[in-house]
Coordinates of C-alpha atoms and ligand atoms in Angstrom, one line a residue:
X1 CA 28.0 233.4 297.7
X2 CA 24.7 235.2 297.9
X3 CA 22.9 234.0 294.8
X4 CA 22.8 230.5 293.6
X5 CA 24.8 230.1 290.4
X6 CA 22.6 229.4 287.3
X7 CA 23.7 227.5 284.2
X8 CA 24.3 230.0 281.4
X9 CA 23.0 227.6 278.8
X10 CA 19.8 226.0 280.3
X11 CA 19.2 228.7 283.0
X12 CA 18.6 226.0 285.7
X13 CA 20.2 226.2 289.1
X14 CA 23.5 224.5 289.3
X15 CA 23.2 221.6 291.8
X16 CA 25.5 219.8 294.2
X17 CA 25.1 216.3 292.9
X18 CA 28.0 216.5 290.2
X19 CA 30.8 218.9 289.5
X20 CA 29.7 221.7 287.1
X21 CA 31.7 223.0 284.2
X22 CA 33.3 226.3 283.3
X23 CA 33.5 227.7 279.8
X24 CA 37.1 229.0 279.9
X25 CA 36.7 230.7 276.6
X26 CA 34.2 233.2 278.0
X27 CA 34.4 232.6 281.7
X28 CA 30.8 231.3 282.1
X29 CA 29.4 228.7 284.6
X30 CA 27.3 225.9 283.1
X31 CA 25.7 222.8 284.7
X32 CA 27.2 219.3 284.4
X33 CA 24.5 218.2 282.0
X34 CA 25.2 221.0 279.5
X35 CA 28.9 220.5 280.1
X36 CA 28.8 216.8 279.2
X37 CA 26.7 217.5 276.1
X38 CA 29.4 220.0 274.9
X39 CA 32.3 217.7 275.5
X40 CA 30.7 215.2 273.1
X41 CA 31.0 217.8 270.3
X42 CA 34.4 219.4 271.0
X43 CA 34.8 220.8 267.4
X44 CA 31.6 223.0 267.7
X45 CA 32.1 226.6 268.6
X46 CA 31.2 227.8 272.1
X47 CA 27.4 228.4 272.2
X48 CA 27.9 231.6 274.3
X49 CA 30.9 233.4 272.7
X50 CA 31.1 231.6 269.4
X51 CA 34.9 231.3 269.8
X52 CA 36.7 228.0 269.9
X53 CA 35.1 225.9 272.6
X54 CA 37.2 225.4 275.7
X55 CA 35.7 224.0 279.0
X56 CA 36.8 222.2 282.2
X57 CA 35.2 220.9 285.4
X58 CA 34.9 223.7 288.0
X59 CA 36.0 221.9 291.1
X60 CA 36.1 225.1 293.2
X61 CA 32.5 226.0 292.3
X62 CA 31.4 222.5 293.2
X63 CA 33.1 222.7 296.5
X64 CA 31.4 226.1 297.2
X65 CA 28.0 224.7 296.3
X66 CA 28.5 221.7 298.5
X67 CA 29.7 223.9 301.3
X68 CA 26.6 226.1 301.0
X69 CA 24.4 223.0 301.2
X70 CA 26.2 222.0 304.4
X71 CA 25.9 225.4 305.9
X72 CA 22.2 225.4 305.4
X73 CA 21.6 222.0 306.9
X74 CA 22.3 222.9 310.6
X75 CA 20.0 226.0 310.8
X76 CA 17.3 224.1 309.1
X77 CA 17.5 221.3 311.5
X78 CA 17.6 223.7 314.4
X79 CA 14.5 225.6 313.3
X80 CA 12.6 222.4 312.8
X81 CA 13.9 221.1 316.1
X82 CA 12.6 224.2 317.9
X83 CA 9.3 224.0 316.2
X84 CA 8.8 220.4 317.3
X85 CA 9.9 221.2 320.8
X86 CA 7.5 224.1 321.1
X87 CA 4.6 222.0 319.8
X88 CA 5.5 219.2 322.1
X89 CA 5.6 221.6 325.1
X90 CA 2.4 223.3 324.1
X91 CA 0.6 219.9 323.7
X92 CA 1.7 218.7 327.1
X93 CA 0.4 222.0 328.6
X94 CA -2.9 221.5 326.8
X95 CA -3.2 218.0 328.0
X96 CA -2.4 219.1 331.5
X97 CA -4.9 221.9 331.4
X98 CA -7.6 219.6 330.2
X99 CA -6.8 217.2 333.0
X100 CA -7.1 219.9 335.6
X101 CA -10.4 221.1 334.2
X102 CA -11.9 217.7 333.9
X103 CA -10.5 216.1 337.0
X104 CA -13.7 216.6 339.0
X105 CA -16.1 216.2 336.2
X106 CA -15.2 212.9 334.6
X107 CA -14.6 209.4 336.0
X108 CA -11.2 209.8 337.6
X109 CA -9.6 206.5 336.6
X110 CA -10.7 206.6 333.0
X111 CA -9.5 210.1 332.7
X112 CA -6.2 209.3 334.3
X113 CA -5.6 206.4 331.9
X114 CA -6.6 208.3 328.7
X115 CA -4.4 211.3 329.8
X116 CA -1.5 208.9 330.4
X117 CA -1.9 207.4 326.9
X118 CA -2.0 210.9 325.4
X119 CA 1.1 212.0 327.2
X120 CA 2.9 208.8 326.3
X121 CA 1.9 209.1 322.7
X122 CA 3.5 212.6 322.7
X123 CA 6.6 211.3 324.4
X124 CA 7.0 208.4 322.0
X125 CA 6.8 210.8 319.1
X126 CA 9.3 213.2 320.6
X127 CA 11.7 210.5 321.6
X128 CA 11.5 209.0 318.1
X129 CA 12.2 212.4 316.6
X130 CA 15.0 213.2 318.9
X131 CA 16.7 209.8 318.1
X132 CA 16.2 210.3 314.5
X133 CA 17.7 213.8 314.5
X134 CA 20.5 213.0 316.9
X135 CA 21.7 210.1 314.7
X136 CA 21.8 212.3 311.7
X137 CA 23.3 215.3 313.4
X138 CA 26.2 213.5 314.9
X139 CA 27.2 212.0 311.6
X140 CA 26.6 215.3 309.9
X141 CA 28.6 217.5 312.3
X142 CA 31.6 215.3 312.2
X143 CA 31.6 215.4 308.4
X144 CA 30.9 219.1 308.1
X145 CA 33.9 220.0 310.1
X146 CA 36.2 217.9 308.1
X147 CA 34.9 219.0 304.7
X148 CA 36.3 222.5 305.1
X149 CA 39.7 221.2 304.3
X150 CA 40.2 220.9 300.5
X151 CA 42.1 217.8 300.8
X152 CA 39.4 215.9 302.7
X153 CA 36.9 217.3 300.2
X154 CA 38.7 215.8 297.3
X155 CA 39.0 212.4 299.0
X156 CA 35.5 212.2 300.3
X157 CA 33.4 213.9 297.6
X158 CA 31.1 211.0 297.1
X159 CA 30.4 210.7 300.9
X160 CA 29.7 214.4 301.0
X161 CA 27.1 214.1 298.2
X162 CA 25.6 211.0 299.8
X163 CA 25.2 212.8 303.1
X164 CA 23.4 215.8 301.5
X165 CA 21.1 213.3 299.7
X166 CA 20.5 211.5 303.1
X167 CA 19.6 214.9 304.6
X168 CA 17.1 215.6 301.9
X169 CA 15.4 212.3 302.5
X170 CA 15.6 212.8 306.3
X171 CA 14.0 216.1 306.0
X172 CA 11.2 214.9 303.8
X173 CA 10.2 212.0 306.1
X174 CA 11.1 213.5 309.5
X175 CA 8.7 213.2 312.4
X176 CA 6.5 216.2 312.8
X177 CA 4.9 217.0 316.1
X178 CA 1.6 218.5 315.3
X179 CA -0.2 220.9 317.6
X180 CA -3.0 219.1 319.4
X181 CA -6.3 220.8 319.4
X182 CA -8.5 220.9 322.5
X183 CA -11.3 219.2 320.7
X184 CA -9.0 216.4 319.7
X185 CA -8.0 215.9 323.4
X186 CA -11.6 216.0 324.5
X187 CA -12.6 213.5 321.8
X188 CA -9.9 211.1 322.8
X189 CA -10.5 211.4 326.5
X190 CA -14.3 210.9 326.1
X191 CA -13.8 207.6 324.4
X192 CA -14.4 204.9 326.9
X193 CA -12.5 201.6 326.5
X194 CA -15.8 199.7 326.5
X195 CA -17.2 201.7 323.6
X196 CA -13.9 201.5 321.7
X197 CA -13.8 197.7 322.1
X198 CA -17.4 197.2 321.1
X199 CA -16.7 199.0 317.8
X200 CA -14.3 196.1 317.0
X201 CA -12.3 198.2 314.6
X202 CA -8.6 198.6 314.1
X203 CA -9.0 201.9 316.0
X204 CA -10.3 199.9 319.0
X205 CA -7.3 197.6 318.6
X206 CA -5.0 200.5 318.7
X207 CA -6.7 201.8 321.8
X208 CA -6.4 198.5 323.5
X209 CA -2.7 198.3 322.6
X210 CA -2.2 201.7 324.2
X211 CA -3.8 200.2 327.3
X212 CA -1.5 197.2 327.0
X213 CA 1.4 199.6 327.2
X214 CA 0.1 201.1 330.4
X215 CA -0.5 197.7 331.8
X216 CA 3.0 196.7 330.9
X217 CA 4.5 199.7 332.5
X218 CA 2.4 199.3 335.6
X219 CA 3.3 195.6 335.9
X220 CA 7.0 196.2 335.4
X221 CA 7.1 198.9 338.0
X222 CA 5.3 196.9 340.6
X223 CA 7.0 193.6 339.8
X224 CA 10.4 195.2 340.0
X225 CA 9.5 196.7 343.4
X226 CA 8.2 193.4 344.7
X227 CA 11.2 191.6 343.5
X228 CA 13.4 194.0 345.3
X229 CA 11.3 193.9 348.4
X230 CA 11.6 190.1 348.4
X231 CA 15.3 190.3 347.8
X232 CA 15.6 192.6 350.8
X233 CA 13.7 190.2 353.1
X234 CA 15.8 187.3 351.9
X235 CA 18.9 189.2 352.7
X236 CA 17.5 190.1 356.2
X237 CA 16.7 186.5 356.8
X238 CA 20.2 185.4 355.8
X239 CA 21.8 187.9 358.0
X240 CA 19.6 187.1 361.0
X241 CA 20.4 183.4 360.6
X242 CA 23.4 183.5 363.0
X243 CA 21.1 185.2 365.6
X244 CA 18.4 182.5 365.2
X245 CA 21.0 179.7 365.6
X246 CA 18.6 177.2 363.9
X247 CA 16.1 177.6 366.8
X248 CA 12.4 178.0 366.6
X249 CA 11.6 176.2 363.4
X250 CA 8.7 178.1 361.8
X251 CA 6.0 175.7 360.8
X252 CA 3.5 176.5 358.1
X253 CA 0.8 176.2 360.7
X254 CA 2.2 179.1 362.6
X255 CA 1.9 181.3 359.6
X256 CA -1.5 180.4 358.4
X257 CA -3.3 180.1 361.7
X258 CA -1.3 182.9 363.1
X259 CA 0.1 182.8 366.6
X260 CA -2.1 181.9 369.5
X261 CA 0.3 182.5 372.4
X262 CA 2.3 185.7 372.9
X263 CA 5.8 185.7 371.6
X264 CA 8.2 185.4 374.5
X265 CA 11.4 185.9 372.5
X266 CA 12.6 188.7 370.4
X267 CA 14.4 186.5 367.8
X268 CA 11.4 184.3 367.4
X269 CA 9.2 187.3 366.7
X270 CA 11.6 188.5 364.1
X271 CA 11.9 185.1 362.5
X272 CA 8.1 184.7 362.3
X273 CA 7.7 188.3 361.0
X274 CA 10.3 187.6 358.2
X275 CA 8.5 184.4 357.2
X276 CA 5.1 186.0 357.2
X277 CA 6.4 188.8 355.0
X278 CA 8.3 186.6 352.6
X279 CA 5.2 184.4 352.1
X280 CA 3.0 187.3 351.6
X281 CA 5.3 188.9 349.0
X282 CA 5.6 185.7 347.1
X283 CA 1.8 185.3 347.0
X284 CA 1.3 188.8 345.7
X285 CA 4.1 188.4 343.1
X286 CA 2.5 185.2 341.7
X287 CA -1.0 186.9 341.7
X288 CA 0.3 189.9 339.8
X289 CA 1.9 187.8 337.2
X290 CA -1.1 185.6 336.8
X291 CA -3.5 188.5 336.4
X292 CA -1.2 190.0 333.8
X293 CA -1.1 186.7 331.9
X294 CA -4.9 186.5 332.0
X295 CA -5.3 190.1 330.6
X296 CA -2.8 189.3 327.8
X297 CA -4.8 186.2 326.8
X298 CA -8.0 188.3 326.7
X299 CA -6.3 190.9 324.6
X300 CA -5.0 188.2 322.2
X301 CA -8.5 186.7 321.9
X302 CA -9.8 190.2 321.0
X303 CA -7.1 190.7 318.5
X304 CA -8.0 187.3 316.9
X305 CA -11.6 188.3 316.7
X306 CA -10.8 191.5 314.8
X307 CA -8.2 189.8 312.6
X308 CA -10.4 186.9 311.6
X309 CA -13.6 189.1 311.6
X310 CA -15.3 186.4 313.7
X311 CA -17.9 186.7 316.3
X312 CA -16.9 184.3 319.0
X313 CA -18.3 186.2 321.9
X314 CA -15.6 184.6 324.0
X315 CA -14.7 187.9 325.4
X316 CA -17.1 190.0 327.4
X317 CA -15.8 193.5 327.0
X318 CA -17.1 194.8 330.3
X319 CA -15.1 192.1 331.9
X320 CA -12.0 193.0 330.0
X321 CA -12.3 196.6 330.8
X322 CA -13.0 195.9 334.5
X323 CA -10.0 193.7 334.7
X324 CA -7.7 196.2 333.0
X325 CA -8.9 199.1 335.1
X326 CA -8.6 197.0 338.2
X327 CA -5.1 195.9 337.3
X328 CA -4.0 199.5 336.6
X329 CA -5.1 200.4 340.2
X330 CA -3.1 197.6 341.7
X331 CA -0.8 198.5 344.6
X332 CA 0.9 196.1 346.9
X333 CA -0.7 196.0 350.3
X334 CA 1.7 195.3 353.1
X335 CA 1.1 192.3 355.4
X336 CA -1.2 193.1 358.3
X337 CA 0.2 192.3 361.8
X338 CA -2.1 190.2 364.0
X339 CA -3.1 191.4 367.4
X340 CA -0.4 189.4 369.2
X341 CA 2.2 190.8 367.0
X342 CA 0.9 194.3 367.5
X343 CA 1.5 193.9 371.2
X344 CA 5.1 193.2 370.6
X345 CA 5.2 195.9 367.9
X346 CA 6.0 198.4 370.6
X347 CA 9.5 197.0 371.1
X348 CA 10.2 196.7 367.4
X349 CA 8.6 199.9 366.1
X350 CA 11.8 201.1 364.5
X351 CA 12.5 197.8 362.8
X352 CA 9.0 197.4 361.5
X353 CA 8.9 200.9 360.2
X354 CA 12.2 200.4 358.4
X355 CA 11.0 197.2 356.8
X356 CA 7.6 198.5 355.8
X357 CA 6.8 198.5 352.1
X358 CA 5.9 202.2 352.3
X359 CA 9.3 203.1 353.5
X360 CA 11.0 200.7 351.2
X361 CA 9.2 202.0 348.1
X362 CA 10.3 205.6 348.9
X363 CA 13.9 204.6 349.3
X364 CA 14.6 202.3 346.4
X365 CA 14.8 202.6 342.8
X366 CA 17.9 200.6 342.3
X367 CA 18.8 197.2 343.4
X368 CA 22.4 197.6 344.6
X369 CA 21.8 199.5 347.8
X370 CA 19.4 196.9 349.2
X371 CA 22.2 194.8 350.8
X372 CA 23.5 197.9 352.5
X373 CA 20.1 198.8 353.8
X374 CA 19.5 195.2 355.1
X375 CA 22.8 195.5 357.0
X376 CA 21.7 198.8 358.4
X377 CA 18.4 197.4 359.6
X378 CA 20.3 194.6 361.4
X379 CA 22.8 196.9 362.9
X380 CA 19.9 199.0 364.2
X381 CA 18.3 195.9 365.6
X382 CA 21.4 194.9 367.5
X383 CA 22.2 198.3 368.9
X384 CA 18.6 198.7 370.1
X385 CA 18.8 195.4 372.0
X386 CA 19.5 197.2 375.4
X387 CA 16.8 199.7 374.8
X388 CA 14.3 196.9 374.2
X389 CA 15.4 195.1 377.4
X390 CA 14.9 198.3 379.5
X391 CA 11.4 198.8 377.9
X392 CA 10.5 195.2 378.8
X393 CA 11.7 195.5 382.4
X394 CA 9.8 198.7 382.8
X395 CA 6.7 197.1 381.4
X396 CA 7.1 194.1 383.8
X397 CA 7.6 196.4 386.8
X398 CA 4.5 198.4 385.8
X399 CA 2.5 195.1 385.6
X400 CA 3.7 194.1 389.0
X401 CA 2.7 197.5 390.5
X402 CA -0.7 197.1 388.9
X403 CA -1.2 193.7 390.6
X404 CA -0.1 195.2 393.9
X405 CA -2.5 198.2 393.6
X406 CA -5.4 195.9 392.8
X407 CA -4.6 193.7 395.8
X408 CA -4.4 196.7 398.1
X409 CA -7.6 198.1 396.8
X410 CA -9.5 194.8 397.5
X411 CA -8.0 194.7 401.0
X412 CA -9.1 198.3 401.6
X413 CA -12.6 197.8 400.3
X414 CA -12.9 194.8 402.6
X415 CA -11.8 196.8 405.6
X416 CA -14.1 199.7 404.8
X417 CA -17.1 197.3 404.6
X418 CA -16.2 195.8 408.0
X419 CA -15.8 199.3 409.4
X420 CA -19.3 200.3 408.1
X421 CA -20.8 197.1 409.5
X422 CA -19.4 197.6 413.0
X423 CA -20.4 201.3 413.1
X424 CA -24.0 200.3 412.2
X425 CA -24.0 197.8 415.1
X426 CA -22.6 200.5 417.3
X427 CA -25.2 203.0 416.2
X428 CA -28.0 200.7 417.3
X429 CA -26.4 199.9 420.7
X430 CA -25.6 203.5 421.4
X431 CA -27.5 205.5 424.0
X432 CA -29.3 208.7 423.1
X433 CA -27.0 211.5 421.8
X434 CA -24.0 209.1 421.6
X435 CA -24.6 208.4 417.9
X436 CA -22.3 211.1 416.4
X437 CA -19.1 209.0 416.4
X438 CA -20.5 205.8 414.7
X439 CA -22.3 208.1 412.2
X440 CA -19.0 209.8 411.3
X441 CA -17.4 206.4 411.0
X442 CA -20.1 205.2 408.5
X443 CA -19.7 208.4 406.5
X444 CA -15.9 208.0 406.3
X445 CA -16.4 204.3 405.4
X446 CA -18.8 205.0 402.6
X447 CA -16.5 207.8 401.1
X448 CA -13.4 205.5 401.3
X449 CA -15.3 202.6 399.7
X450 CA -16.5 204.9 396.9
X451 CA -13.1 206.3 396.0
X452 CA -11.3 202.9 396.3
X453 CA -13.9 201.1 394.1
X454 CA -13.7 203.8 391.5
X455 CA -9.9 203.4 391.3
X456 CA -10.3 199.6 391.3
X457 CA -12.7 199.7 388.5
X458 CA -10.4 201.9 386.4
X459 CA -7.4 199.8 386.9
X460 CA -9.3 196.6 386.1
X461 CA -10.7 198.2 382.9
X462 CA -7.3 199.5 381.8
X463 CA -5.5 196.1 382.2
Ligands
ZN1 ZN1 22.8 223.7 281.8
ZN2 ZN1 32.8 230.8 275.3

């Protein structure tokens, strides 16, 4: 059907919403409204051919019209779809270009945040649109395939009409992704949070809520990571428990004051390390949560100020902005090992690297592999036991050798001094021309003393 059928009486396009009529006397299509008018006066002649009126509902034409509506829906959705996607893509590109241009010109953190908000806004719109269109499309496709059978059409005529109506509404209120202009991006990114808040308008509240989203995201990501990291250490501690055999109770004193004496035992070192880490993670976790709570309270107070139009001045905006920006920069800082621990670090390098937050963060996005990883770390620890023993023995032998060398050097320096003393005495007692031998001895003694003391100083300094 190339042209839309038009009612031969009122000249209006025949629509899908009700079955049209056909004048069988003269084979003309008329709309359902005109058809129903004529059925009320069956004795009147046909208005088109003036013969005796004869008309019936044209089911076939109705089906054709409905089918045509259905056929048009999919391409229309697709073209709109494409348009939205293109605009979305272009907008993201524009935002990215703006970011690259301005990165070195504007305050980095503020720019970073505003860009994130802009991108998120685009993504939210797009996700909203895609969800909307997908829900409709699934329902529509399923129905459009079935309606081709005349039997299904007869039984589900009302649903088919409802679906077309639904589509018309959907199309009217669908989400449009508008193209962002560069000026708009610039305007948005130049608005500082402080200025926006000081305006105390609904607009500033929206800005603040955008930031709240960022804060939320940032919190969730970090909190999730910290929880996982904590979980990991709890598992490690649990699995190390058989190795510890309930020895070396770790007192809070040990953790806060840090160790004063060197750790003489591998397992004790591990135990203290685990406790220190666990305590640190817990502190950070609590801190993160409390800061978030505090910021939320500030935002709520601000919201109340706007809602009730009151000037409480409870909130200092600079402070809010500072807190928000600071929070958005939060990153977990791993526990620092104290000097005694660093000395032992050498033997546990592998273990400590594997347990470091940096490594952990790169490895994990999901929770389920943590147990496997904890097991891997422990297996690694056990299999490296011999290696650690050898390293320790080597270090001890080295230390012993150092002590010997220092002892020898002292003895040698002592001998050289005596040699020089005796040679001097000899030089004085020597007859004329017999001085050559003691002089050579003095020279040798001085050179020997010089070399030995140099090496002695070096070995003392290096231990
Ligand atoms: Zn009509
Ligand atoms: Zn007629």
